mmCIF file of C-alpha atoms in Angstrom:
data_model
loop_
_atom_site.group_PDB
_atom_site.id
_atom_site.type_symbol
_atom_site.label_atom_id
_atom_site.label_comp_id
_atom_site.label_asym_id
_atom_site.label_seq_id
_atom_site.Cartn_x
_atom_site.Cartn_y
_atom_site.Cartn_z
ATOM 1 C CA MET X 1 148.277 79.116 73.547
ATOM 2 C CA ASP X 2 151.158 80.191 75.765
ATOM 3 C CA ILE X 3 150.104 83.024 78.061
ATOM 4 C CA PRO X 4 152.421 86.049 77.775
ATOM 5 C CA THR X 5 154.331 87.207 80.824
ATOM 6 C CA THR X 6 153.038 90.779 80.458
ATOM 7 C CA ASN X 7 149.497 92.062 80.362
ATOM 8 C CA ARG X 8 148.736 95.082 78.174
ATOM 9 C CA ALA X 9 146.244 97.332 79.949
ATOM 10 C CA VAL X 10 144.767 100.800 80.119
ATOM 11 C CA VAL X 11 144.544 102.331 83.588
ATOM 12 C CA ALA X 12 143.019 105.472 85.008
ATOM 13 C CA THR X 13 146.063 106.889 86.774
ATOM 14 C CA ALA X 14 143.793 109.055 88.963
ATOM 15 C CA SER X 15 140.342 110.585 88.880
ATOM 16 C CA GLY X 16 140.103 113.249 86.220
ATOM 17 C CA PRO X 17 139.620 114.063 82.511
ATOM 18 C CA VAL X 18 140.035 111.490 79.743
ATOM 19 C CA ASP X 19 143.801 111.943 79.514
ATOM 20 C CA VAL X 20 144.209 110.097 82.840
ATOM 21 C CA LEU X 21 143.604 106.937 80.776
ATOM 22 C CA THR X 22 147.100 105.602 80.077
ATOM 23 C CA ASP X 23 148.653 102.543 78.444
ATOM 24 C CA VAL X 24 150.656 100.343 80.844
ATOM 25 C CA GLU X 25 151.956 96.802 81.212
ATOM 26 C CA LEU X 26 150.819 94.778 84.225
ATOM 27 C CA ASP X 27 151.481 91.291 85.481
ATOM 28 C CA VAL X 28 149.186 88.565 84.211
ATOM 29 C CA PRO X 29 146.900 87.764 87.172
ATOM 30 C CA THR X 30 146.649 84.291 88.696
ATOM 31 C CA PRO X 31 143.143 82.766 88.905
ATOM 32 C CA GLY X 32 141.556 82.223 92.299
ATOM 33 C CA PRO X 33 139.501 79.073 92.974
ATOM 34 C CA ARG X 34 136.383 80.182 91.025
ATOM 35 C CA ASP X 35 138.133 82.476 88.529
ATOM 36 C CA LEU X 36 138.457 82.377 84.773
ATOM 37 C CA LEU X 37 141.521 83.979 83.230
ATOM 38 C CA VAL X 38 140.010 85.557 80.113
ATOM 39 C CA GLU X 39 141.961 86.797 77.119
ATOM 40 C CA VAL X 40 139.846 89.875 76.421
ATOM 41 C CA ARG X 41 138.930 90.271 72.755
ATOM 42 C CA ALA X 42 136.527 93.208 73.063
ATOM 43 C CA VAL X 43 135.207 95.677 75.645
ATOM 44 C CA SER X 44 132.389 98.176 75.620
ATOM 45 C CA VAL X 45 132.212 101.499 77.396
ATOM 46 C CA ASN X 46 129.383 102.418 79.772
ATOM 47 C CA PRO X 47 128.450 105.542 81.731
ATOM 48 C CA VAL X 48 129.797 103.853 84.878
ATOM 49 C CA ASP X 49 133.289 103.896 83.311
ATOM 50 C CA VAL X 50 133.013 107.619 82.642
ATOM 51 C CA LYS X 51 131.665 108.327 86.121
ATOM 52 C CA LEU X 52 134.373 106.361 87.897
ATOM 53 C CA ARG X 53 137.151 107.840 85.804
ATOM 54 C CA GLY X 54 135.802 111.324 86.372
ATOM 55 C CA GLY X 55 135.812 111.270 90.141
ATOM 56 C CA ALA X 56 134.741 108.130 91.940
ATOM 57 C CA LEU X 57 137.322 105.391 91.390
ATOM 58 C CA PRO X 58 136.054 102.320 93.280
ATOM 59 C CA GLY X 59 139.374 101.632 95.024
ATOM 60 C CA GLY X 60 140.287 105.242 95.770
ATOM 61 C CA ASP X 61 142.854 107.266 93.852
ATOM 62 C CA GLY X 62 145.660 105.425 92.118
ATOM 63 C CA PRO X 63 146.034 103.448 88.886
ATOM 64 C CA GLN X 64 142.971 101.290 88.246
ATOM 65 C CA VAL X 65 141.716 99.215 85.335
ATOM 66 C CA LEU X 66 138.164 100.183 84.403
ATOM 67 C CA GLY X 67 135.785 98.475 81.975
ATOM 68 C CA TYR X 68 132.687 96.543 83.006
ATOM 69 C CA ASP X 69 131.810 94.729 79.807
ATOM 70 C CA GLY X 70 133.971 92.167 78.093
ATOM 71 C CA ALA X 71 134.027 89.219 75.737
ATOM 72 C CA GLY X 72 136.909 86.830 75.230
ATOM 73 C CA VAL X 73 138.404 83.362 75.465
ATOM 74 C CA VAL X 74 139.114 81.410 78.655
ATOM 75 C CA ARG X 75 142.883 80.748 78.880
ATOM 76 C CA ALA X 76 143.127 79.294 82.421
ATOM 77 C CA VAL X 77 140.731 78.317 85.203
ATOM 78 C CA GLY X 78 140.832 78.131 88.994
ATOM 79 C CA ASP X 79 140.867 74.843 90.883
ATOM 80 C CA GLU X 80 137.135 74.946 91.715
ATOM 81 C CA VAL X 81 135.788 76.098 88.335
ATOM 82 C CA SER X 82 133.121 73.729 87.046
ATOM 83 C CA ALA X 83 131.185 75.646 84.379
ATOM 84 C CA TYR X 84 133.969 76.420 81.893
ATOM 85 C CA ALA X 85 137.135 75.010 80.356
ATOM 86 C CA VAL X 86 140.125 76.493 78.573
ATOM 87 C CA GLY X 87 139.077 77.598 75.084
ATOM 88 C CA ASP X 88 135.478 78.525 75.958
ATOM 89 C CA GLU X 89 134.181 81.860 74.676
ATOM 90 C CA VAL X 90 132.470 84.007 77.319
ATOM 91 C CA TYR X 91 130.908 87.442 77.813
ATOM 92 C CA TYR X 92 130.278 89.260 81.078
ATOM 93 C CA ALA X 93 129.988 92.532 82.988
ATOM 94 C CA GLY X 94 132.223 91.390 85.834
ATOM 95 C CA SER X 95 132.278 93.200 89.163
ATOM 96 C CA ILE X 96 132.864 96.796 90.113
ATOM 97 C CA SER X 97 134.976 95.543 93.034
ATOM 98 C CA ARG X 98 137.622 93.921 90.770
ATOM 99 C CA PRO X 99 139.953 95.170 88.002
ATOM 100 C CA GLY X 100 137.963 95.682 84.829
ATOM 101 C CA SER X 101 138.123 94.547 81.223
ATOM 102 C CA ASP X 102 140.362 97.276 79.769
ATOM 103 C CA GLN X 103 143.281 94.842 79.750
ATOM 104 C CA GLN X 104 144.551 91.896 77.754
ATOM 105 C CA PHE X 105 144.016 89.314 80.524
ATOM 106 C CA GLN X 106 141.276 89.654 83.151
ATOM 107 C CA LEU X 107 140.084 87.526 86.047
ATOM 108 C CA VAL X 108 136.329 86.948 86.059
ATOM 109 C CA ASP X 109 134.337 84.867 88.518
ATOM 110 C CA GLU X 110 132.756 81.971 86.621
ATOM 111 C CA ARG X 111 129.439 82.683 88.337
ATOM 112 C CA VAL X 112 128.973 86.010 86.514
ATOM 113 C CA ALA X 113 130.124 84.990 83.019
ATOM 114 C CA GLY X 114 127.843 83.654 80.305
ATOM 115 C CA ARG X 115 128.636 81.717 77.154
ATOM 116 C CA LYS X 116 129.094 84.153 74.267
ATOM 117 C CA PRO X 117 126.339 84.057 71.644
ATOM 118 C CA SER X 118 127.767 81.957 68.817
ATOM 119 C CA SER X 119 126.139 84.141 66.173
ATOM 120 C CA LEU X 120 127.997 87.287 67.318
ATOM 121 C CA ASP X 121 131.629 88.257 67.067
ATOM 122 C CA PHE X 122 133.417 89.354 70.218
ATOM 123 C CA ALA X 123 132.721 93.069 69.717
ATOM 124 C CA GLU X 124 129.014 92.486 69.072
ATOM 125 C CA ALA X 125 128.811 90.340 72.213
ATOM 126 C CA ALA X 126 130.754 92.793 74.401
ATOM 127 C CA ALA X 127 128.090 95.428 73.733
ATOM 128 C CA LEU X 128 125.476 93.477 75.672
ATOM 129 C CA PRO X 129 126.207 92.282 79.232
ATOM 130 C CA LEU X 130 125.955 95.284 81.581
ATOM 131 C CA THR X 131 123.069 96.958 79.775
ATOM 132 C CA THR X 132 121.218 93.689 79.264
ATOM 133 C CA ILE X 133 121.502 92.696 82.923
ATOM 134 C CA THR X 134 120.253 96.174 83.879
ATOM 135 C CA ALA X 135 117.314 96.014 81.496
ATOM 136 C CA TRP X 136 116.428 92.416 82.384
ATOM 137 C CA GLU X 137 116.460 93.092 86.130
ATOM 138 C CA THR X 138 114.382 96.238 85.569
ATOM 139 C CA LEU X 139 111.628 94.351 83.780
ATOM 140 C CA PHE X 140 111.621 90.991 85.477
ATOM 141 C CA GLU X 141 112.904 91.680 89.000
ATOM 142 C CA ARG X 142 112.080 95.300 89.865
ATOM 143 C CA TRP X 143 108.688 95.273 88.103
ATOM 144 C CA ARG X 144 108.186 91.462 88.162
ATOM 145 C CA LEU X 145 106.751 91.439 84.658
ATOM 146 C CA THR X 146 106.014 88.279 82.681
ATOM 147 C CA ALA X 147 105.186 87.328 79.111
ATOM 148 C CA ASP X 148 101.521 87.954 79.968
ATOM 149 C CA SER X 149 102.055 91.455 81.392
ATOM 150 C CA THR X 150 100.279 94.314 79.659
ATOM 151 C CA GLY X 151 100.230 98.066 80.064
ATOM 152 C CA THR X 152 102.435 100.814 78.700
ATOM 153 C CA LEU X 153 106.158 101.367 79.266
ATOM 154 C CA LEU X 154 107.811 104.736 78.668
ATOM 155 C CA ILE X 155 111.566 104.401 78.095
ATOM 156 C CA MET X 156 113.504 107.604 78.566
ATOM 157 C CA GLY X 157 116.842 107.778 76.752
ATOM 158 C CA ALA X 158 115.585 104.908 74.631
ATOM 159 C CA ALA X 159 118.404 105.065 72.070
ATOM 160 C CA GLY X 160 121.106 104.729 74.739
ATOM 161 C CA GLY X 161 122.824 101.542 75.818
ATOM 162 C CA VAL X 162 120.247 100.270 78.309
ATOM 163 C CA GLY X 163 117.314 101.704 76.381
ATOM 164 C CA SER X 164 118.360 99.915 73.189
ATOM 165 C CA ILE X 165 118.152 96.490 74.808
ATOM 166 C CA LEU X 166 115.177 97.375 77.034
ATOM 167 C CA VAL X 167 113.103 98.206 73.953
ATOM 168 C CA GLN X 168 113.874 94.753 72.554
ATOM 169 C CA LEU X 169 113.271 92.823 75.769
ATOM 170 C CA ALA X 170 109.968 94.572 76.482
ATOM 171 C CA ARG X 171 108.740 94.113 72.934
ATOM 172 C CA GLN X 172 109.808 90.491 72.550
ATOM 173 C CA LEU X 173 109.256 89.054 76.039
ATOM 174 C CA THR X 174 106.245 90.961 77.428
ATOM 175 C CA GLY X 175 102.873 92.202 76.243
ATOM 176 C CA LEU X 176 103.687 95.841 76.995
ATOM 177 C CA THR X 177 103.169 98.723 74.626
ATOM 178 C CA VAL X 178 106.576 100.410 74.301
ATOM 179 C CA ILE X 179 106.888 104.191 74.010
ATOM 180 C CA ALA X 180 110.435 105.375 73.326
ATOM 181 C CA ALA X 181 111.428 108.930 74.256
ATOM 182 C CA VAL X 182 114.267 110.363 72.145
ATOM 183 C CA GLY X 183 115.827 113.710 71.349
ATOM 184 C CA ARG X 184 116.835 113.345 67.697
ATOM 185 C CA PRO X 185 115.268 111.950 64.493
ATOM 186 C CA GLU X 186 118.091 109.419 64.017
ATOM 187 C CA SER X 187 117.458 108.115 67.524
ATOM 188 C CA GLY X 188 113.813 107.655 66.623
ATOM 189 C CA ASP X 189 114.745 105.654 63.547
ATOM 190 C CA TRP X 190 116.992 103.413 65.678
ATOM 191 C CA VAL X 191 114.385 102.580 68.328
ATOM 192 C CA ARG X 192 111.691 101.934 65.727
ATOM 193 C CA GLU X 193 114.049 99.431 64.122
ATOM 194 C CA LEU X 194 114.477 97.767 67.534
ATOM 195 C CA GLY X 195 110.724 97.394 67.957
ATOM 196 C CA ALA X 196 109.299 100.447 69.764
ATOM 197 C CA HIS X 197 105.563 100.812 69.131
ATOM 198 C CA HIS X 198 105.649 104.606 69.436
ATOM 199 C CA VAL X 199 108.316 107.325 69.532
ATOM 200 C CA VAL X 200 107.906 110.638 71.355
ATOM 201 C CA ASP X 201 110.024 113.779 71.545
ATOM 202 C CA ARG X 202 111.474 114.149 75.037
ATOM 203 C CA THR X 203 111.076 117.953 74.789
ATOM 204 C CA ALA X 204 107.295 117.568 74.387
ATOM 205 C CA LEU X 205 106.982 114.546 76.636
ATOM 206 C CA VAL X 206 103.822 115.294 78.614
ATOM 207 C CA GLU X 207 101.732 116.251 75.599
ATOM 208 C CA GLU X 208 102.885 113.446 73.321
ATOM 209 C CA VAL X 209 102.589 110.717 75.951
ATOM 210 C CA ALA X 210 99.102 111.952 76.910
ATOM 211 C CA ALA X 211 98.015 111.618 73.284
ATOM 212 C CA LEU X 212 99.132 107.968 73.273
ATOM 213 C CA ALA X 213 98.131 107.015 76.842
ATOM 214 C CA PRO X 214 95.407 109.390 78.111
ATOM 215 C CA ARG X 215 95.161 107.609 81.480
ATOM 216 C CA GLY X 216 98.943 107.572 81.863
ATOM 217 C CA VAL X 217 101.635 104.924 81.499
ATOM 218 C CA GLU X 218 102.138 102.192 84.067
ATOM 219 C CA TYR X 219 105.929 102.071 83.861
ATOM 220 C CA VAL X 220 108.721 104.615 83.342
ATOM 221 C CA PHE X 221 112.395 103.749 82.878
ATOM 222 C CA SER X 222 114.631 106.648 83.901
ATOM 223 C CA PRO X 223 118.368 106.904 83.140
ATOM 224 C CA PHE X 224 118.372 110.688 83.733
ATOM 225 C CA SER X 225 116.162 111.567 86.687
ATOM 226 C CA ALA X 226 117.295 114.996 87.921
ATOM 227 C CA GLY X 227 114.379 117.413 87.766
ATOM 228 C CA MET X 228 112.028 114.797 86.305
ATOM 229 C CA VAL X 229 109.895 113.660 89.261
ATOM 230 C CA GLU X 230 107.085 116.156 88.627
ATOM 231 C CA THR X 231 107.042 115.236 84.947
ATOM 232 C CA TYR X 232 106.850 111.545 85.763
ATOM 233 C CA THR X 233 103.896 112.104 88.079
ATOM 234 C CA GLN X 234 102.080 113.716 85.166
ATOM 235 C CA VAL X 235 102.765 111.041 82.557
ATOM 236 C CA MET X 236 102.187 108.050 84.869
ATOM 237 C CA ALA X 237 98.902 106.413 85.687
ATOM 238 C CA VAL X 238 97.635 106.070 89.230
ATOM 239 C CA GLY X 239 99.774 103.358 90.834
ATOM 240 C CA GLY X 240 102.440 103.588 88.149
ATOM 241 C CA SER X 241 106.119 103.287 88.976
ATOM 242 C CA VAL X 242 109.564 104.458 87.927
ATOM 243 C CA VAL X 243 112.770 102.422 87.796
ATOM 244 C CA ALA X 244 115.803 104.725 87.847
ATOM 245 C CA ILE X 245 119.424 103.758 87.233
ATOM 246 C CA ASP X 246 121.187 107.091 87.819
ATOM 247 C CA GLU X 247 122.141 108.921 91.007
ATOM 248 C CA PRO X 248 120.385 112.297 91.035
ATOM 249 C CA GLU X 249 121.403 114.471 93.964
ATOM 250 C CA GLY X 250 118.615 115.376 96.382
ATOM 251 C CA VAL X 251 115.815 113.762 94.400
ATOM 252 C CA ASP X 252 112.448 114.378 96.106
ATOM 253 C CA THR X 253 109.951 111.616 95.363
ATOM 254 C CA LEU X 254 107.145 113.014 97.559
ATOM 255 C CA PRO X 255 105.125 114.236 94.529
ATOM 256 C CA LEU X 256 104.573 110.581 93.618
ATOM 257 C CA LYS X 257 102.511 110.070 96.767
ATOM 258 C CA TRP X 258 99.383 111.797 95.510
ATOM 259 C CA LYS X 259 98.796 109.203 92.809
ATOM 260 C CA SER X 260 100.205 106.310 94.887
ATOM 261 C CA GLN X 261 103.091 105.963 92.483
ATOM 262 C CA GLY X 262 106.356 104.179 93.184
ATOM 263 C CA TRP X 263 110.085 104.706 92.700
ATOM 264 C CA HIS X 264 112.561 101.831 92.436
ATOM 265 C CA TRP X 265 116.321 101.712 91.963
ATOM 266 C CA GLU X 266 118.203 99.306 89.717
ATOM 267 C CA PHE X 267 121.954 98.728 90.128
ATOM 268 C CA MET X 268 123.212 95.677 88.288
ATOM 269 C CA PHE X 269 126.218 95.220 90.580
ATOM 270 C CA THR X 270 123.983 94.767 93.651
ATOM 271 C CA ARG X 271 123.807 91.006 93.284
ATOM 272 C CA VAL X 272 127.551 90.661 92.566
ATOM 273 C CA LEU X 273 128.484 92.736 95.623
ATOM 274 C CA HIS X 274 125.940 91.364 98.101
ATOM 275 C CA ASP X 275 125.285 87.810 96.919
ATOM 276 C CA PRO X 276 128.580 86.594 95.437
ATOM 277 C CA GLU X 277 127.501 82.951 95.471
ATOM 278 C CA SER X 278 124.652 83.673 93.056
ATOM 279 C CA THR X 279 124.820 82.316 89.509
ATOM 280 C CA ALA X 280 121.869 84.472 88.382
ATOM 281 C CA HIS X 281 123.967 86.649 86.070
ATOM 282 C CA ARG X 282 125.467 83.617 84.358
ATOM 283 C CA GLU X 283 122.021 82.120 83.859
ATOM 284 C CA LEU X 284 120.642 85.433 82.600
ATOM 285 C CA LEU X 285 123.474 85.875 80.079
ATOM 286 C CA ASP X 286 123.136 82.277 78.912
ATOM 287 C CA GLU X 287 119.429 82.862 78.258
ATOM 288 C CA VAL X 288 120.172 86.096 76.408
ATOM 289 C CA ALA X 289 122.744 84.267 74.270
ATOM 290 C CA ARG X 290 120.053 81.734 73.377
ATOM 291 C CA LEU X 291 117.656 84.546 72.427
ATOM 292 C CA VAL X 292 120.325 86.257 70.328
ATOM 293 C CA ASP X 293 121.226 83.057 68.512
ATOM 294 C CA ALA X 294 117.511 82.445 67.868
ATOM 295 C CA GLY X 295 117.203 85.890 66.249
ATOM 296 C CA THR X 296 114.914 87.264 68.987
ATOM 297 C CA LEU X 297 117.421 89.868 70.206
ATOM 298 C CA ARG X 298 120.205 91.715 68.398
ATOM 299 C CA THR X 299 123.424 93.382 69.416
ATOM 300 C CA THR X 300 123.294 97.087 70.224
ATOM 301 C CA LEU X 301 126.795 97.830 68.899
ATOM 302 C CA THR X 302 126.852 100.936 66.708
ATOM 303 C CA THR X 303 130.429 102.256 66.981
ATOM 304 C CA ARG X 304 133.483 99.983 66.741
ATOM 305 C CA LEU X 305 137.028 101.140 67.532
ATOM 306 C CA SER X 306 140.263 99.141 67.483
ATOM 307 C CA PRO X 307 142.546 98.308 69.224
ATOM 308 C CA VAL X 308 141.863 98.479 72.970
ATOM 309 C CA ASP X 309 144.301 101.220 73.937
ATOM 310 C CA ALA X 310 144.328 104.522 75.780
ATOM 311 C CA ALA X 311 143.765 106.641 72.671
ATOM 312 C CA ASN X 312 140.644 104.738 71.645
ATOM 313 C CA LEU X 313 139.307 104.559 75.193
ATOM 314 C CA GLN X 314 139.753 108.318 75.495
ATOM 315 C CA GLN X 315 137.758 108.717 72.281
ATOM 316 C CA ALA X 316 135.059 106.367 73.543
ATOM 317 C CA HIS X 317 134.770 108.236 76.850
ATOM 318 C CA ARG X 318 134.437 111.532 74.967
ATOM 319 C CA LEU X 319 131.644 110.059 72.852
ATOM 320 C CA LEU X 320 129.714 109.026 75.957
ATOM 321 C CA GLU X 321 130.292 112.396 77.592
ATOM 322 C CA SER X 322 128.724 114.057 74.545
ATOM 323 C CA SER X 323 125.382 112.354 75.403
ATOM 324 C CA ALA X 324 124.870 111.970 71.654
ATOM 325 C CA THR X 325 125.665 108.274 71.225
ATOM 326 C CA ILE X 326 123.172 105.741 69.920
ATOM 327 C CA GLY X 327 123.503 102.142 71.095
ATOM 328 C CA LYS X 328 126.930 101.033 72.326
ATOM 329 C CA VAL X 329 130.559 102.008 71.688
ATOM 330 C CA VAL X 330 132.825 98.943 71.587
ATOM 331 C CA LEU X 331 136.600 98.486 71.337
ATOM 332 C CA ALA X 332 137.921 95.322 69.704
ATOM 333 C CA ALA X 333 141.415 93.954 70.239
ATOM 334 C CA GLY X 334 143.704 94.414 67.237
#
């Protein structure tokens, strides 16, 4: 395939509401030594996209390409690339320090891209990388769980992007009992389908968790932590711990001390930013692709829009801002 001379993209022209997302044409980027030039076939939208667009653009104000999930076809490679060749199908979350996937052609370091699951189309694959890396690192790096680990895991926001894959990973790859906290009946149906052992109403959390785990749960996953520390101390067992992925202002974790409980942070871009030589994300995504193709894991795509343009990205951002989405919102190229 001949690579076009122009690169269709959507940029955030500045920090602000969804209408700052605008269609533009950019130059097609040139791969660096370890880069893949990917023709992007699908992207998914994550809370990080909404947050950055709304007021914290990573490179300061000015037009920037967001999007930290993508799936596509390799169209060119850098001089030192060894893992991929032109024509390979890949999926990835990329790096927050580089232009994102909301464009026709994107540069991605080969060390953070995995081979797309062959059983999924591009949109189904694009739903997975960022949330799967987050969930995997939560279970197997922050908590250091194994296939033999037991205990009880409470997943807050279980029907969301990370929760939807965390339910599957915990159920399929550990011995944990999975309790999913949701706010709506349809969310409960979704997480049961994904494998949750129990579903609780987040508005009656303390009472319903106590009925299932009288001595408390060992693990709590927290995507929305503001005002929740006291509640977590109540639902957790002595020595239990939280992994949080949000950024609550002024969070006070001192109440956890009285039951010797812990608080950990998970940020999936940590390794990309601080250990750029690592191939851990590629290896993780390759393993997830194997699990998907074996039928152990499934895509979390629930809403598909097309094409990848400003109008559809604005719609996707609004859906995430509503806090009413289940699974992942994905845009597929037309």
